[in-house]
Amino acid sequence: MVSGHVESLFSAAYDGELSPDARAAFDRHLGECSTCAAAFAELTTAVDALREQPTARMPHPVRLPEGSPGLEPRFAHRPMRLPRGRAIVAGLTAAGMVAVAGGVTAAVVLTRGAGPTRTYMAAPAVAPGSNAGAGAAIHAPLASPQSASLLPELAPLLGGLTDCSPKALPISKAEALEIPVGFSNHATEDNGVSTGVVATQASSFVPGGTVDIYARLIDDSSHAVSLPCTVLLGPQSSSSSPGDDFTMAVPTPVAGLTVDGQPLLQVTVPATAVAGQTYDILVAPPDAVVILTIQIN
Amino acid sequence: MDDEALLDRSRRGDRDAFTPLVHRYQDELYTMALRLTGNPADAADVVQETFTRAFRSLPKLRGATVRAWLFRVAVNCSHDIHRQRSRRPADPLEDTEGRVLDLPDPGLGPEATAIQRERADAIRVALLALPHDFRVAVVLRDVNQLSYEEMAEALSVPVGTVKSRISRARGLLAAALRQSPAIFPRAEEAW
């Protein structure tokens, strides 16, 4: 039984999705209603015209990344466009990481296939357990229990982060992707599973300076937004021979520091940082998708 | 070898198993990206980026078919690239107004080629006028001919939402093409 006009059935009718009875009623209506008949004919002509367009051919061969598929899934991305201040994102491989057990020295090397190597090293030791509080430095808690939720290769170095879990935020994906005004140093990456956004108000900071961080992680499936765990890691060294020390600091929410009512993170640049060094802000495992570099002045 | 077998081998680090997936889907994804972005260079970048992301994210693929997953990644890439490129250099396959100049079918005469181009151009303009979600819906359905279920997987929305978006998108497409003589010759006669 069809009453009134039937535009709402046009698409299903075009796809042959109506039941035999519904289709018969639909066709009867078109026979009696010239308005619907003309409109359905118009829709059919338009969709047919789209469908008849030929398949286009990819104009050049696809270049696959070096290495084997899937070995660098978490950090590895080829940024499509890198605005100033955005890091070349490197993949983390087990083979590329060295942790020196038995002391407070450690180094981590991030590599992407045969590409650039990223090494963090050379920061004076801080007493173990000093990671309490916002922005406190952490030295790799070597051989600490690993959390299954952490990136396996980083877990031994991130024991201080095991209490950090992403905090769900009641905002939309579009709102999360909107970089706050003034956060000119920013990076956004989507690995097809999740999208990470990290931004700071400047690209250079002084030792002991405070860094406000906008960080958001979006699940590509559910579009759920969370405040991710992040780490400040550095200094980055141009040396490719690991073995020295590096510093990690954990940015944390601070009362009253918000954007659109949602929390920002804050971290203090280590006082031991030296002008000319660079540090990286990483969205923490297991969904690390962004690295943002800051320069020390 | 079917997609799932290739995927399984790729997950185990077999690079040679990933290449057939590229060959199998690159043209389909390129066509989708071309209809979504209206720009050949952007579309090629979408395909390149899609396979780069897919290559690296394979271990995370759970529960989706390869095809639907690739389309999902490609739709995300199309959106990202389209958003990033408010300005871009002119492409050799575009004219000064940014219209895509499809390469002519050598089997067609000059008049038929001209008509084909007019129709392609009308459709390109009409598609680009659609809101993003509706453009994606009608392209996945009527260009790539994904099933409702594949679209639901690719877009992470319920099948009911897929159907309503397709319905709305087709209505908008028909309205956008209504005055196009290339699609509706009677519109020209009405003048």
PDB file of C-alpha atoms in Angstrom, chain A residues 7 24 43 77 97 106 117 127-128 134 139 143 148 150 162 182 185 191 201 209 257 260 269 272 277 282 291 293:
ATOM      1  CA  GLU A   7      10.554   9.572  -2.836  1.00  0.00           C
ATOM      2  CA  ALA A  24       4.321  -3.834  -7.053  1.00  0.00           C
ATOM      3  CA  LEU A  43      17.095   9.842 -10.231  1.00  0.00           C
ATOM      4  CA  HIS A  77      54.099   6.827   9.194  1.00  0.00           C
ATOM      5  CA  MET A  97      66.453  -0.273  20.432  1.00  0.00           C
ATOM      6  CA  ALA A 106      69.623   3.851  28.672  1.00  0.00           C
ATOM      7  CA  THR A 117      67.765   7.117  13.000  1.00  0.00           C
ATOM      8  CA  ALA A 127      67.328   9.837  41.559  1.00  0.00           C
ATOM      9  CA  PRO A 128      65.075   6.864  40.813  1.00  0.00           C
ATOM     10  CA  ALA A 134      53.607  16.814  36.811  1.00  0.00           C
ATOM     11  CA  HIS A 139      64.924   7.713  34.029  1.00  0.00           C
ATOM     12  CA  ALA A 143      63.738  -4.322  33.825  1.00  0.00           C
ATOM     13  CA  ALA A 148      50.867  -5.824  28.174  1.00  0.00           C
ATOM     14  CA  LEU A 150      52.327  -0.906  26.339  1.00  0.00           C
ATOM     15  CA  THR A 162      51.881   2.108  33.601  1.00  0.00           C
ATOM     16  CA  GLY A 182      47.901  29.786  19.077  1.00  0.00           C
ATOM     17  CA  ASN A 185      53.581  23.780  16.445  1.00  0.00           C
ATOM     18  CA  ASN A 191      47.467   5.325  10.695  1.00  0.00           C
ATOM     19  CA  GLN A 201      52.181  26.950  21.486  1.00  0.00           C
ATOM     20  CA  GLY A 209      60.283  26.078  30.888  1.00  0.00           C
ATOM     21  CA  LEU A 257      44.404  24.438  32.210  1.00  0.00           C
ATOM     22  CA  ASP A 260      36.890  24.526  25.431  1.00  0.00           C
ATOM     23  CA  VAL A 269      61.422  20.945  30.127  1.00  0.00           C
ATOM     24  CA  THR A 272      69.361  19.831  32.439  1.00  0.00           C
ATOM     25  CA  GLN A 277      69.002  20.118  21.808  1.00  0.00           C
ATOM     26  CA  LEU A 282      55.128  11.339  21.758  1.00  0.00           C
ATOM     27  CA  ILE A 291      55.908  12.620  17.359  1.00  0.00           C
ATOM     28  CA  THR A 293      59.636  17.970  18.118  1.00  0.00           C
TER      29      THR A 293
END
